[in-house]
Short mmCIF file of C-alpha atoms in Angstrom, two decimals:
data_model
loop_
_atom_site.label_atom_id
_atom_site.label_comp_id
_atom_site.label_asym_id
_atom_site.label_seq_id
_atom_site.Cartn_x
_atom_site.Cartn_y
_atom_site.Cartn_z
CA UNK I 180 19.64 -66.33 -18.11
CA UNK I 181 19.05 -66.27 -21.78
CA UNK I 182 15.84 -66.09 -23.23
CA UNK I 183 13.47 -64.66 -25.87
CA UNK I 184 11.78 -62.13 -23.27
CA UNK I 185 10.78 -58.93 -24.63
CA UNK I 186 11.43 -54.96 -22.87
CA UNK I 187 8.85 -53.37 -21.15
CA UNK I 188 5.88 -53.94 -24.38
CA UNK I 189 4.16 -55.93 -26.50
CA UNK I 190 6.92 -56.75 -28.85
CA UNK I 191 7.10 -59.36 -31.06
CA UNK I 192 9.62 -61.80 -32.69
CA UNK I 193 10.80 -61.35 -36.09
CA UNK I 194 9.21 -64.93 -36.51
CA UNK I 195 5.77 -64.12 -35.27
CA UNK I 196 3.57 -62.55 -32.84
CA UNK I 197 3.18 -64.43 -29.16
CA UNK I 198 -0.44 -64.06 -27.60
CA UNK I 199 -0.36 -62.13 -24.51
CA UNK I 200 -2.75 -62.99 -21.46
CA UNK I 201 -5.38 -60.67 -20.81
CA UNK I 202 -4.55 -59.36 -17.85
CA UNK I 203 -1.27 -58.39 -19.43
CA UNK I 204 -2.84 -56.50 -22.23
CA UNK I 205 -5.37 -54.69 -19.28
CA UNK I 206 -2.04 -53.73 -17.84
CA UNK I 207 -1.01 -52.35 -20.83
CA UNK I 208 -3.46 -50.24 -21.95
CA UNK I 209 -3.55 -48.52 -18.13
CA UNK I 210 -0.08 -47.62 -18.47
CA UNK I 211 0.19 -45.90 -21.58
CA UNK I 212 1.57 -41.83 -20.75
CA UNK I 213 0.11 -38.69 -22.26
CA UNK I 214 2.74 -39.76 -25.25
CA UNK I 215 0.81 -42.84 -25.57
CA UNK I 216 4.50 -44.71 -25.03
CA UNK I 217 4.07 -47.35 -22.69
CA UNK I 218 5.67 -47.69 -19.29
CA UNK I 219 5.08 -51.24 -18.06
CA UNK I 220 7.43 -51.23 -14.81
CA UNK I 221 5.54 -49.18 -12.62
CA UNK I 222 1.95 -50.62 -13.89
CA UNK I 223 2.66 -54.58 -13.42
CA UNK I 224 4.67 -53.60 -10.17
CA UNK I 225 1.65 -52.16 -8.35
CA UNK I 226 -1.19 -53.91 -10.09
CA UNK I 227 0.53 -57.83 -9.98
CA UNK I 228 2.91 -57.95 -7.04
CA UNK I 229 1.58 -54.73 -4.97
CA UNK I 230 4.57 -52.96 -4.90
CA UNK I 231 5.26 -49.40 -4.16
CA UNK I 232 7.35 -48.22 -7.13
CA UNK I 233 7.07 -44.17 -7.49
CA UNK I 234 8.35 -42.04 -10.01
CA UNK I 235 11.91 -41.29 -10.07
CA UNK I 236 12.76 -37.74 -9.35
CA UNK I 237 14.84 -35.83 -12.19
CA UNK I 238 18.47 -34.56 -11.07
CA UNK I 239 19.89 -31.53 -10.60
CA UNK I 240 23.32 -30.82 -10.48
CA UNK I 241 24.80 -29.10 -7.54
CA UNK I 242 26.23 -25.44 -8.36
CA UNK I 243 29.61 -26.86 -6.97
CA UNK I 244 29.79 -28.72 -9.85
CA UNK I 245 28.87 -25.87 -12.29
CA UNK I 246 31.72 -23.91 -12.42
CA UNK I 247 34.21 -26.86 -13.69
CA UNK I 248 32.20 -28.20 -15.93
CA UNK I 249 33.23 -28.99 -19.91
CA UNK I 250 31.33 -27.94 -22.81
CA UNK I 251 30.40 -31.40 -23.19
CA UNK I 252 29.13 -32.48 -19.85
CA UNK I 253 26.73 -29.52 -20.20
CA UNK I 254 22.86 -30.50 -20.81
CA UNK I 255 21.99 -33.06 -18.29
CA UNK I 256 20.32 -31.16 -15.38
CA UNK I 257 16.77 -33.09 -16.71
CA UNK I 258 18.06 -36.32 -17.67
CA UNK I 259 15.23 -39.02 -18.28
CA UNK I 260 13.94 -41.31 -15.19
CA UNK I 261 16.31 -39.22 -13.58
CA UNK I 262 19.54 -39.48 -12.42
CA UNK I 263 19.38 -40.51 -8.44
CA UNK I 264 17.42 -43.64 -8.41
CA UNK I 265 18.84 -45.10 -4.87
CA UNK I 266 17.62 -42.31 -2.78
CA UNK I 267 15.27 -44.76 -0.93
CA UNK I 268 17.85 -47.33 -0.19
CA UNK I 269 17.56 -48.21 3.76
CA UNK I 270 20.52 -46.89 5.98
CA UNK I 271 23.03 -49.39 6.20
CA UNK I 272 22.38 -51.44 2.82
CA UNK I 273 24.54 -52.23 0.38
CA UNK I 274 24.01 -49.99 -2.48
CA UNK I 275 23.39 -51.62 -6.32
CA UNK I 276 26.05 -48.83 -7.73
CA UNK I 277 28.57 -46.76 -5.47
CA UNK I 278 30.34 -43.81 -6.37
CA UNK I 279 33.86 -43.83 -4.69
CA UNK I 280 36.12 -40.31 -3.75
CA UNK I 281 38.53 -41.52 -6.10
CA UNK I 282 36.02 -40.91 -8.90
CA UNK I 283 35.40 -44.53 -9.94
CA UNK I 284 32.34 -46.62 -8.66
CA UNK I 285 31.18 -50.37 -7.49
CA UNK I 286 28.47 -52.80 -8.65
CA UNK I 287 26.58 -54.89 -6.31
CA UNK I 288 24.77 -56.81 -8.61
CA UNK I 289 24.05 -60.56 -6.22
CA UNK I 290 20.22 -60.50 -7.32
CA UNK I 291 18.17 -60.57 -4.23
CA UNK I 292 15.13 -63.13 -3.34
CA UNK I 293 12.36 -60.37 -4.95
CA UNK I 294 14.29 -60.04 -8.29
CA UNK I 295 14.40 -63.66 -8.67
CA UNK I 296 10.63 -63.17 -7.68
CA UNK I 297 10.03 -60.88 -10.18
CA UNK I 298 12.07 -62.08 -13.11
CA UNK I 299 10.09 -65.01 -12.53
CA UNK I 300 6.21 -64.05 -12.63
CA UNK I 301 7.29 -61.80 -15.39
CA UNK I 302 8.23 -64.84 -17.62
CA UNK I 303 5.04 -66.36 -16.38
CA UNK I 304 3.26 -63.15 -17.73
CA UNK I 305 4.65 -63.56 -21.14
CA UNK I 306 7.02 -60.73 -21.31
CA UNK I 307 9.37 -63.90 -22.35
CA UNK I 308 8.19 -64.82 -26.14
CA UNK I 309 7.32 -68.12 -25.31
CA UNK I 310 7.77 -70.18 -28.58
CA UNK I 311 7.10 -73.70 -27.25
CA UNK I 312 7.28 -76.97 -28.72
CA UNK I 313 6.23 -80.15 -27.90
CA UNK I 314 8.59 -82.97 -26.02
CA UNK I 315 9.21 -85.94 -28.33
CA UNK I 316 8.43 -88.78 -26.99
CA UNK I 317 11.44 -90.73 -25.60
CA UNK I 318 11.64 -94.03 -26.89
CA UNK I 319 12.88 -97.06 -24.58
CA UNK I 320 16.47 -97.34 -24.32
CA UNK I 321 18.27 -100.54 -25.24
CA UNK I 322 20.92 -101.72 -22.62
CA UNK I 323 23.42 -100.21 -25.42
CA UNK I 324 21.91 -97.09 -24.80
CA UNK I 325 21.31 -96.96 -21.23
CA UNK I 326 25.38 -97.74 -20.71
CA UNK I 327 26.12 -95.14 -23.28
CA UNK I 328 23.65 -92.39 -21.20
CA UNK I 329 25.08 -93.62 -17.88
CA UNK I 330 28.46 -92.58 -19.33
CA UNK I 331 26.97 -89.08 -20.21
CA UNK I 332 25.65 -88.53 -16.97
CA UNK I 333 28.87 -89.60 -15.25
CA UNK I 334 31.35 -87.78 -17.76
CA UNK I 335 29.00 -84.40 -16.80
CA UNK I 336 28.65 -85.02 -13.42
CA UNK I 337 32.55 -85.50 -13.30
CA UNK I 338 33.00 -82.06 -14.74
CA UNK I 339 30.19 -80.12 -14.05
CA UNK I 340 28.53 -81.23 -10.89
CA UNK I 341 24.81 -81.38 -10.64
CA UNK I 342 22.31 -79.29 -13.03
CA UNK I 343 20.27 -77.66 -9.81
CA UNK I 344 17.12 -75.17 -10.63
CA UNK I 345 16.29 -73.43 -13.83
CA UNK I 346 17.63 -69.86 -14.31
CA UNK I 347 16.18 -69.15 -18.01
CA UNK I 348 14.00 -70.04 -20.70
CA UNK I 349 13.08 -69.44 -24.20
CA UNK I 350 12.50 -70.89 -27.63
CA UNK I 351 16.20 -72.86 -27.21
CA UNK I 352 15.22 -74.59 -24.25
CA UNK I 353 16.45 -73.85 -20.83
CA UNK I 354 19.50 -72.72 -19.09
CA UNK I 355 20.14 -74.00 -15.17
CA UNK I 356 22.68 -73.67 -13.03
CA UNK I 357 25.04 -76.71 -12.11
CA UNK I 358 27.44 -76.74 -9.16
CA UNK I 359 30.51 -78.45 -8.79
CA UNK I 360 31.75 -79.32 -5.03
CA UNK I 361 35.70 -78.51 -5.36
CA UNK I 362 37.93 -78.26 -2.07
CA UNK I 363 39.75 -75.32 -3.20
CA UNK I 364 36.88 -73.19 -3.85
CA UNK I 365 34.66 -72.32 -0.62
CA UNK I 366 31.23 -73.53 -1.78
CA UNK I 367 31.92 -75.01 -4.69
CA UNK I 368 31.75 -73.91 -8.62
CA UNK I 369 28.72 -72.62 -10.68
CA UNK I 370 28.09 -73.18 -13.88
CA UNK I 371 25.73 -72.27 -16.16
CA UNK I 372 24.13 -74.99 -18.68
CA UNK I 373 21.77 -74.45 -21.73
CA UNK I 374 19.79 -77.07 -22.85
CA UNK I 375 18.90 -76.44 -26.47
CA UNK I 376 16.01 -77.98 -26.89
CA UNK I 377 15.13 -80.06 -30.36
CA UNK I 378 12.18 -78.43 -32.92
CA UNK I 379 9.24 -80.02 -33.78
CA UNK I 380 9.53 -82.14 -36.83
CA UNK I 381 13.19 -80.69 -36.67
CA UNK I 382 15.65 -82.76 -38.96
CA UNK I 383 18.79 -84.31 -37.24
CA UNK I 384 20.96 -83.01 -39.52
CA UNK I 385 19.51 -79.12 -39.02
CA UNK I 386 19.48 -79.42 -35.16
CA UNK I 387 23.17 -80.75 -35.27
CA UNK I 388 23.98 -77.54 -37.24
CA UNK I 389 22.32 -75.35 -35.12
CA UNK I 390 23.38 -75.83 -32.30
CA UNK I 391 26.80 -76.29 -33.24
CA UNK I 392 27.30 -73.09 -35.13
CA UNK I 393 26.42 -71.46 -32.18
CA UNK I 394 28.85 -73.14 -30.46
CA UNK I 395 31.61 -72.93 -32.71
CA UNK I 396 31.08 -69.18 -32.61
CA UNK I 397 31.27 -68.64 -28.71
CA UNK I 398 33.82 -71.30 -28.10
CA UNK I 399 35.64 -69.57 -30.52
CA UNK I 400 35.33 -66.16 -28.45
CA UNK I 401 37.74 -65.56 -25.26
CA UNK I 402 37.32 -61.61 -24.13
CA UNK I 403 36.29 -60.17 -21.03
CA UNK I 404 33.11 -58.62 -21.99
CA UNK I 405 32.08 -62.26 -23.67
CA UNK I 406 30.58 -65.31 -21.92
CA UNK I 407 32.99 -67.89 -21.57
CA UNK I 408 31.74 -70.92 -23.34
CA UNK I 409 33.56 -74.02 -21.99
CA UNK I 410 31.84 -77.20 -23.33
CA UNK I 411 29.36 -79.34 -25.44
CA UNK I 412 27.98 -82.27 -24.08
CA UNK I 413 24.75 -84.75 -24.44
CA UNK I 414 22.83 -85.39 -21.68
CA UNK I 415 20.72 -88.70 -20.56
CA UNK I 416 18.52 -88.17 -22.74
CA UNK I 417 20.47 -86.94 -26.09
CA UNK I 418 19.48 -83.35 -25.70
CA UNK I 419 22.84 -81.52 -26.24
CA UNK I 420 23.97 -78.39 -23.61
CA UNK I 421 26.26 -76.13 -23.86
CA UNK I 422 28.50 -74.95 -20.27
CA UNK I 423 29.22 -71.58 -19.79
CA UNK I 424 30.44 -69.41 -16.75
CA UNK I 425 28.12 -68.71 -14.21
CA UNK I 426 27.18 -64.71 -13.79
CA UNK I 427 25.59 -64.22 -10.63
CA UNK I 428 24.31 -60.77 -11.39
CA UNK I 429 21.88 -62.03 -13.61
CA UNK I 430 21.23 -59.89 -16.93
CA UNK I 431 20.78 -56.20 -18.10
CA UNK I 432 17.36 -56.91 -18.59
CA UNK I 433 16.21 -57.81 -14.98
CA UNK I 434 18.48 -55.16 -13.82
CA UNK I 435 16.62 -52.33 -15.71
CA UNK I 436 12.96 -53.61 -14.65
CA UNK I 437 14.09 -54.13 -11.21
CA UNK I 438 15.49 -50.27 -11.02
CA UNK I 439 13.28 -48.69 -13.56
CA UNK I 440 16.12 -47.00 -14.95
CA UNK I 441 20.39 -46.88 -14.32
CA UNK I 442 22.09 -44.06 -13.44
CA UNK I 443 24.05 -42.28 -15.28
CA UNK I 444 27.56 -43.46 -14.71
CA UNK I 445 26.03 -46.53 -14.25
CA UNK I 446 25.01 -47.11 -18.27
CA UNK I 447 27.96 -45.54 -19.45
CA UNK I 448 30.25 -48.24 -17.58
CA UNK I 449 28.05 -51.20 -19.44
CA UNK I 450 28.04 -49.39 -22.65
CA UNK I 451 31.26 -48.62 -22.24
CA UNK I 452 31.94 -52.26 -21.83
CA UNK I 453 29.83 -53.49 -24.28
CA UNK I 454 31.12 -51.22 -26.86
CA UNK I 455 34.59 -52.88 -26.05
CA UNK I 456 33.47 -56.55 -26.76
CA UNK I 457 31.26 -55.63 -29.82
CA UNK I 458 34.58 -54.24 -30.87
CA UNK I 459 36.22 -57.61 -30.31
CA UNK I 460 33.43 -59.48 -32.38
CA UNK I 461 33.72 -57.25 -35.13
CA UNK I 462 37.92 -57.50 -35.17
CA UNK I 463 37.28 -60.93 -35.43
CA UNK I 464 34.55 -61.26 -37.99
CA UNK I 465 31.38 -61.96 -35.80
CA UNK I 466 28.46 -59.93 -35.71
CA UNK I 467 25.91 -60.73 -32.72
CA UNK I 468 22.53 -60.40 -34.85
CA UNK I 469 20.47 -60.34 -31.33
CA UNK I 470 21.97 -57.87 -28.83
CA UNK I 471 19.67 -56.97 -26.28
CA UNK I 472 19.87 -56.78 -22.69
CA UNK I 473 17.95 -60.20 -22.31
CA UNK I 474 21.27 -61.37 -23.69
CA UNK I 475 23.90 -58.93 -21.56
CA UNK I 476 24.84 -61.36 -18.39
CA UNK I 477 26.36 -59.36 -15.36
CA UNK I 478 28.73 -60.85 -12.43
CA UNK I 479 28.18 -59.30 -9.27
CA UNK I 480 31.06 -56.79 -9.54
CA UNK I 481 29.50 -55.49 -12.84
CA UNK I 482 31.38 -57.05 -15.59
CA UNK I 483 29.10 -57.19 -18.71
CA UNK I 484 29.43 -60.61 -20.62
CA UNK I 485 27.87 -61.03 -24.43
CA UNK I 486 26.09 -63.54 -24.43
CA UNK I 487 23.87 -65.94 -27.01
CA UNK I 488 25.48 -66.37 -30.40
CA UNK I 489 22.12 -68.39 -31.70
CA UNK I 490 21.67 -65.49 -34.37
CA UNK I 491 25.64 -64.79 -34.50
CA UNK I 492 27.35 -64.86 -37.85
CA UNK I 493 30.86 -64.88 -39.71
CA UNK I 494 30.92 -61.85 -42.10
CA UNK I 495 34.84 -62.32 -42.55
CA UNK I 496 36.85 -65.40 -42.29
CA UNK I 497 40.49 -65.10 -41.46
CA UNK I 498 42.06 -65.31 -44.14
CA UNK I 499 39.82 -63.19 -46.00
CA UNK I 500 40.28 -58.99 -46.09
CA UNK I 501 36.46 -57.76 -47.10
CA UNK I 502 33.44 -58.36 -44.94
CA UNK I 503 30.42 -60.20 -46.20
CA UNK I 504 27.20 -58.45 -46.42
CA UNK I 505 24.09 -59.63 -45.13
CA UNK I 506 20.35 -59.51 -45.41
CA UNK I 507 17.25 -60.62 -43.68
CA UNK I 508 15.72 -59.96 -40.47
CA UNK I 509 16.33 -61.66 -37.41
CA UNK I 510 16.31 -60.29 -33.28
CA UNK I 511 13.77 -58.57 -31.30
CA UNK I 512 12.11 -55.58 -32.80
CA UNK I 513 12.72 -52.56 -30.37
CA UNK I 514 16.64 -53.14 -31.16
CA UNK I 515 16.53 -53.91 -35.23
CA UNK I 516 17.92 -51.68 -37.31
CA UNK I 517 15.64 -50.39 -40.29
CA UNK I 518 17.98 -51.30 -42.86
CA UNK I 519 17.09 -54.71 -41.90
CA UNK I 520 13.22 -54.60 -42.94
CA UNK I 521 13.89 -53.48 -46.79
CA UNK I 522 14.90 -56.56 -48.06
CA UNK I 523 18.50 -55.34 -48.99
CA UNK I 524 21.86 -56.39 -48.58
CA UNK I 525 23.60 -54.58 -45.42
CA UNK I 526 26.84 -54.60 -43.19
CA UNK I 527 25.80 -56.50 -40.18
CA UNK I 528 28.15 -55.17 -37.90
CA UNK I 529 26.08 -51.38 -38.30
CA UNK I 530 22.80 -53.38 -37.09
CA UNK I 531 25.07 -54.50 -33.70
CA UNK I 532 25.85 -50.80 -33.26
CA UNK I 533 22.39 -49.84 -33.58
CA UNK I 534 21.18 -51.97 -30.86
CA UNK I 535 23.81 -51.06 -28.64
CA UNK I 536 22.85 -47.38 -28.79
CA UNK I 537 19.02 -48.73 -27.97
CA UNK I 538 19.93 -50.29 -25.26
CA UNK I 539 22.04 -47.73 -23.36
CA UNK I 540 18.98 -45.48 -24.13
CA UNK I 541 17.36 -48.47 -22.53
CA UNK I 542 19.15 -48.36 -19.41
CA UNK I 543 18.85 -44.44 -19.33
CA UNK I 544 15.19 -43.93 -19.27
CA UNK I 545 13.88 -47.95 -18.86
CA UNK I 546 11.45 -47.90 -21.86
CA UNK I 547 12.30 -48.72 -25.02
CA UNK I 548 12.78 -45.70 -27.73
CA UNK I 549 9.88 -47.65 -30.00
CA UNK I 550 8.86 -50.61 -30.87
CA UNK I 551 10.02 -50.97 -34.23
CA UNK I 552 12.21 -48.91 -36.67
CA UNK I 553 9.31 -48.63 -39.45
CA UNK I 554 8.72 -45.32 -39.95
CA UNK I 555 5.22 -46.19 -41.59
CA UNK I 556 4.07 -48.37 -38.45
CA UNK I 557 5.49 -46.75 -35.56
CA UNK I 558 4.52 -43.06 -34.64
CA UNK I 559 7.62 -42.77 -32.08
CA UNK I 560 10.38 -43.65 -34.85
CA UNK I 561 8.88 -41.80 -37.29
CA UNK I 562 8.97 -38.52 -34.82
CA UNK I 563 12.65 -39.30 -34.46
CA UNK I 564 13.25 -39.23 -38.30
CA UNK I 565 11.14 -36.42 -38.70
CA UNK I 566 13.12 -34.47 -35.85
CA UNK I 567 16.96 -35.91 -37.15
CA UNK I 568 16.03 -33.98 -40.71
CA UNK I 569 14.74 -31.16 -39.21
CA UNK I 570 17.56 -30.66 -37.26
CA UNK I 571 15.67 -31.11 -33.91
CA UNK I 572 16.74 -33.23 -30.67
CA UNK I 573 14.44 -35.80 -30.11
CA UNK I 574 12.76 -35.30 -26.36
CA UNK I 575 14.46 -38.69 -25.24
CA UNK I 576 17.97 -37.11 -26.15
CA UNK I 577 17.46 -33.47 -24.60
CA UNK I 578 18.42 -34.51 -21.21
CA UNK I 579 22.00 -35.43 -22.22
CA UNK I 580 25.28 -33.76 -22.35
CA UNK I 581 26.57 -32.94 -25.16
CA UNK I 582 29.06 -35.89 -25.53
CA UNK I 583 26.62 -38.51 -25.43
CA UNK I 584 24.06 -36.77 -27.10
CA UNK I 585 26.37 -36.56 -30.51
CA UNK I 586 27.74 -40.41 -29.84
CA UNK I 587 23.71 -41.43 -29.71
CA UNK I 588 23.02 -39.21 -32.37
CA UNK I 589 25.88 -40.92 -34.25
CA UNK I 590 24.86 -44.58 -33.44
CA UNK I 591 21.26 -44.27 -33.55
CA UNK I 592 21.94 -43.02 -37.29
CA UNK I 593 18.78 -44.70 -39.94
CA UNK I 594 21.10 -44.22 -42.45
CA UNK I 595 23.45 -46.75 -42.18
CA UNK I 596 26.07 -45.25 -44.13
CA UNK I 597 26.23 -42.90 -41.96
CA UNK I 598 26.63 -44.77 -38.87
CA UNK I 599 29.30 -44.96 -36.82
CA UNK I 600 31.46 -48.00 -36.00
CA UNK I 601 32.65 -49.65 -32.61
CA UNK I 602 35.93 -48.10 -33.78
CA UNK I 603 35.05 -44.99 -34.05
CA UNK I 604 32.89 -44.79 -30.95
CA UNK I 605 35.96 -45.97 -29.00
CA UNK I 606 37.95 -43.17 -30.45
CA UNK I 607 35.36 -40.60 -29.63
CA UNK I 608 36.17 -38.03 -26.83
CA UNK I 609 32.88 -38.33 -24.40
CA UNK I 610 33.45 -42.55 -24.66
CA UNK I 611 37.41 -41.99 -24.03
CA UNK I 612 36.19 -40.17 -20.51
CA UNK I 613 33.79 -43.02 -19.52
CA UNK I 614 34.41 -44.52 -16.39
CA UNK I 615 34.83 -48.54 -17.50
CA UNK I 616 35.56 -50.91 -14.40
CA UNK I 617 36.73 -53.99 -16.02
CA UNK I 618 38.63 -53.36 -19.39
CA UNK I 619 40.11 -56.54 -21.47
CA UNK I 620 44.18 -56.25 -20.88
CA UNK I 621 44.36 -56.34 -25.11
CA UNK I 622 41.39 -55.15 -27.31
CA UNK I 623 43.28 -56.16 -30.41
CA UNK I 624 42.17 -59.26 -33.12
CA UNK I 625 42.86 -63.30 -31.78
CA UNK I 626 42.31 -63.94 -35.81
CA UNK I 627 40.19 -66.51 -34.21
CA UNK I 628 36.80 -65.82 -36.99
CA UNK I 629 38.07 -68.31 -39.48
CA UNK I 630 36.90 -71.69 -37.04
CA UNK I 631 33.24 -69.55 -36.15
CA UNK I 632 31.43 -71.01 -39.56
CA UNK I 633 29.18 -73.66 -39.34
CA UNK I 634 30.33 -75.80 -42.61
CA UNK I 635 29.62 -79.89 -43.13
CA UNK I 636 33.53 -80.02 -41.91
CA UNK I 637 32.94 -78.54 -38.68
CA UNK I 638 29.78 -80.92 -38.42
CA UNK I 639 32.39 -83.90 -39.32
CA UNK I 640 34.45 -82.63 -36.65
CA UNK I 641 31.85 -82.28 -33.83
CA UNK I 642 30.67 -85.37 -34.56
CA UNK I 643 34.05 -87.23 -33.74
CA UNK I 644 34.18 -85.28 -30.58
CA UNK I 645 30.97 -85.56 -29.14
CA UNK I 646 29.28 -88.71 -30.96
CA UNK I 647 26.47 -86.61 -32.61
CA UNK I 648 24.47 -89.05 -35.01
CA UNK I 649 23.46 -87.63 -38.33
#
């Protein structure tokens, strides 16, 4: 579910580099293209679980379509990855996205036996930044204690169910899935648990505030395209999880290395939706810090969920009209914005809208754009930089129409003063046509921001409610 996992490369954590195992880094350097831009999918497919994964063949459109098309839907006849990428579905299969004659579309996103495969031996492989630390030591529990964990367990069990296998991992912990037998509901009710897991040599105090800041944030949060957080509890052994709902399409991220690629309409639905609760965060004074599609959770219908508020942040309290500025660097690299690495104040929400426009290039072509915005240390960002003052389209864009060419162009601005917002994407024309399948009944501000700052009240508070020790 949520982890630290990195795209497609050897990225690395704004905390540090993780070591890669050889036989990742032999994979690695075999499938680098004539760009020298790496393309992991089809390399680790063949050479680690002997898949047959061929290149996806670039679309045409039909000369039916020619004739009625708009100025701006001109320009994509040699989209990236291409644009049919379920030609070799079986007859008779459920397809992953289906267009309908009424000109909207389906997901079918229940994650089959090989993804979970897959997802799996690719954590093993270390495209998750594994940041571990060691298990303290748990001491033996007094008969005090051992009533006071048997309550735990029972109060969770009561609610939740039973905490089954493990769905996610990263430098937080885990995240499993717990299932609750009900009568009304035909197999019962998933849920999905995180287990934040305690630092090494990490103070009380500092893990209390952690954790709960990141709860107070997504608690705090009720929108369609955000994860519904429902709960804060201990467990037997003091370790503290957070419930959420359960998405059974698993996230963006296993979705693109699974297909190598989304269609078309496909991305622009999850943009589309993602766009819509970034919006929401930012009406309410929250900037994300971390998107990425590790952190993008999908139901099985296709309904995008936010997710992972670790990093999140309150730039404007309620009451308050002007938004705080920020500075430092936190997230994965591919999706930080360079304003981020020069030590200077900035408006986090631009950073948010700079990853989003990553990662719909991200679903469009399944590689990442670069590794990092630095136009000193990476050759493919400074190409784009180079090509934006020239006036030139950079060769990842030339494949789109015109509309969401200028929105990319737009979002994936380096100057951040020139950037657009989430409001003004929404407003644009080419995102006004986009195809959306689940939109929020009211996009407007819950003035909910002002209770999403982690503050020794809100400490005082949890504590009363869940019997955290300082």
């Amino acid at each position: 579910m949520e982890t630290d996992k990195q795209l497609f490369g050897e990225n690395k954590q704004s905390n540090g580099r993780c070591n890669e195992p050889k036989h990742v880094k032999d994979i690695k350097a075999e499938s680098k293209n004539a760009n020298g831009h790496p393309n992991l999918i089809q390399a680790t497919f063949q050479k680690m679980f002997h898949l047959d994964v061929p290149d996806k063949p670039k679309s045409t459109k039909s000369s039916s379509n020619t004739s009625s098309e708009s100025e701006e839907d001109k320009g994509e006849s040699n989209v990236p990855r291409g644009e049919k990428r379920l030609s070799s579905t079986t007859a008779g299969s459920k397809l992953r996205f289906q267009k309908l004659p009424t000109g909207s579309h389906a997901h079918n996103l229940q994650p089959s036996k090989r993804a979970h495969r897959v997802s799996a031996i690719l954590r093993e492989l270390g495209f998750i930044s594994h940041n571990h630390y060691e298990e303290q030591t748990q001491p033996s529990h007094s008969n005090a204690s051992s009533e006071k964990s048997s309550r735990s367990e029972c109060s969770f069990a009561e609610k939740y169910g039973t905490c089954r296998e493990i769905i996610g991992k990263g430098a937080f912990g885990i995240v499993r899935i717990a299932h609750k037998a009900e009568a009304k509901t035909p197999g019962g009710k998933l849920f999905a648990v995180k287990e934040f897991r305690r630092r090494h040599n990490e103070p009380t105090k500092k893990y209390i505030k952690r954790l709960t800041s990141e709860f107070c944030i997504s608690s705090s949060l009720h929108h369609l395209n955000v994860i519904d957080t429902l709960d804060l509890m201990q467990d037997t052994q003091g370790k503290y999880c957070e419930v959420m709902e359960y998405c059974a399409g698993g996230d963006l991220y296993s979705l693109i290395v699974a297909s190598g690629g989304l269609e078309l309409e496909e991305a622009d639905c999850f943009f589309g939706q993602l766009i819509n609760g970034v919006k929401y965060l930012h009406d309410n004074g929250v900037a994300h810090r971390d998107l990425k599609p590790e952190n993008l959770l999908l139901t099985a219908a296709g309904c995008l969920k936010i997710t992972d508020f670790g990093n999140g942040e309150c730039f404007r309290m309620a009451w308050e009209t002007q938004a705080h500025l920020s500075r430092g660097v936190c997230g994965s690299e591919p999706y930080i914005a360079p304003e981020e690495f020069t030590g200077n104040w900035f408006d986090p929400r631009l950073v948010d809208i700079w990853a989003c426009g990553i990662i719909y290039m991200c679903m469009i072509t399944g590689r990442h754009l670069w590794r990092i915005a630095k136009w000193q240390e990476d050759g493919q960002y400074r190409l784009y930089t180079e090509a934006k003052a020239d006036g030139r389209v950079l060769s990842q864009f030339q494949g789109l129409n015109n509309g969401r060419r200028r929105v990319m162009n737009k979002i994936i601005e380096p100057n951040p003063k020139l950037r657009v917002t989430a409001e003004q994407i929404t407003q644009d024309s080419w995102f006004a046509k986009i195809v959306i399948c689940f939109r929020p009944l009211s996009t407007g501000s819950s003035g909910v921001a002002g209770t999403c700052c982690a503050s020794s009240h809100q400490e005082s508070v949890l504590s009363n409610n869940y019997n955290v020790v300082s």
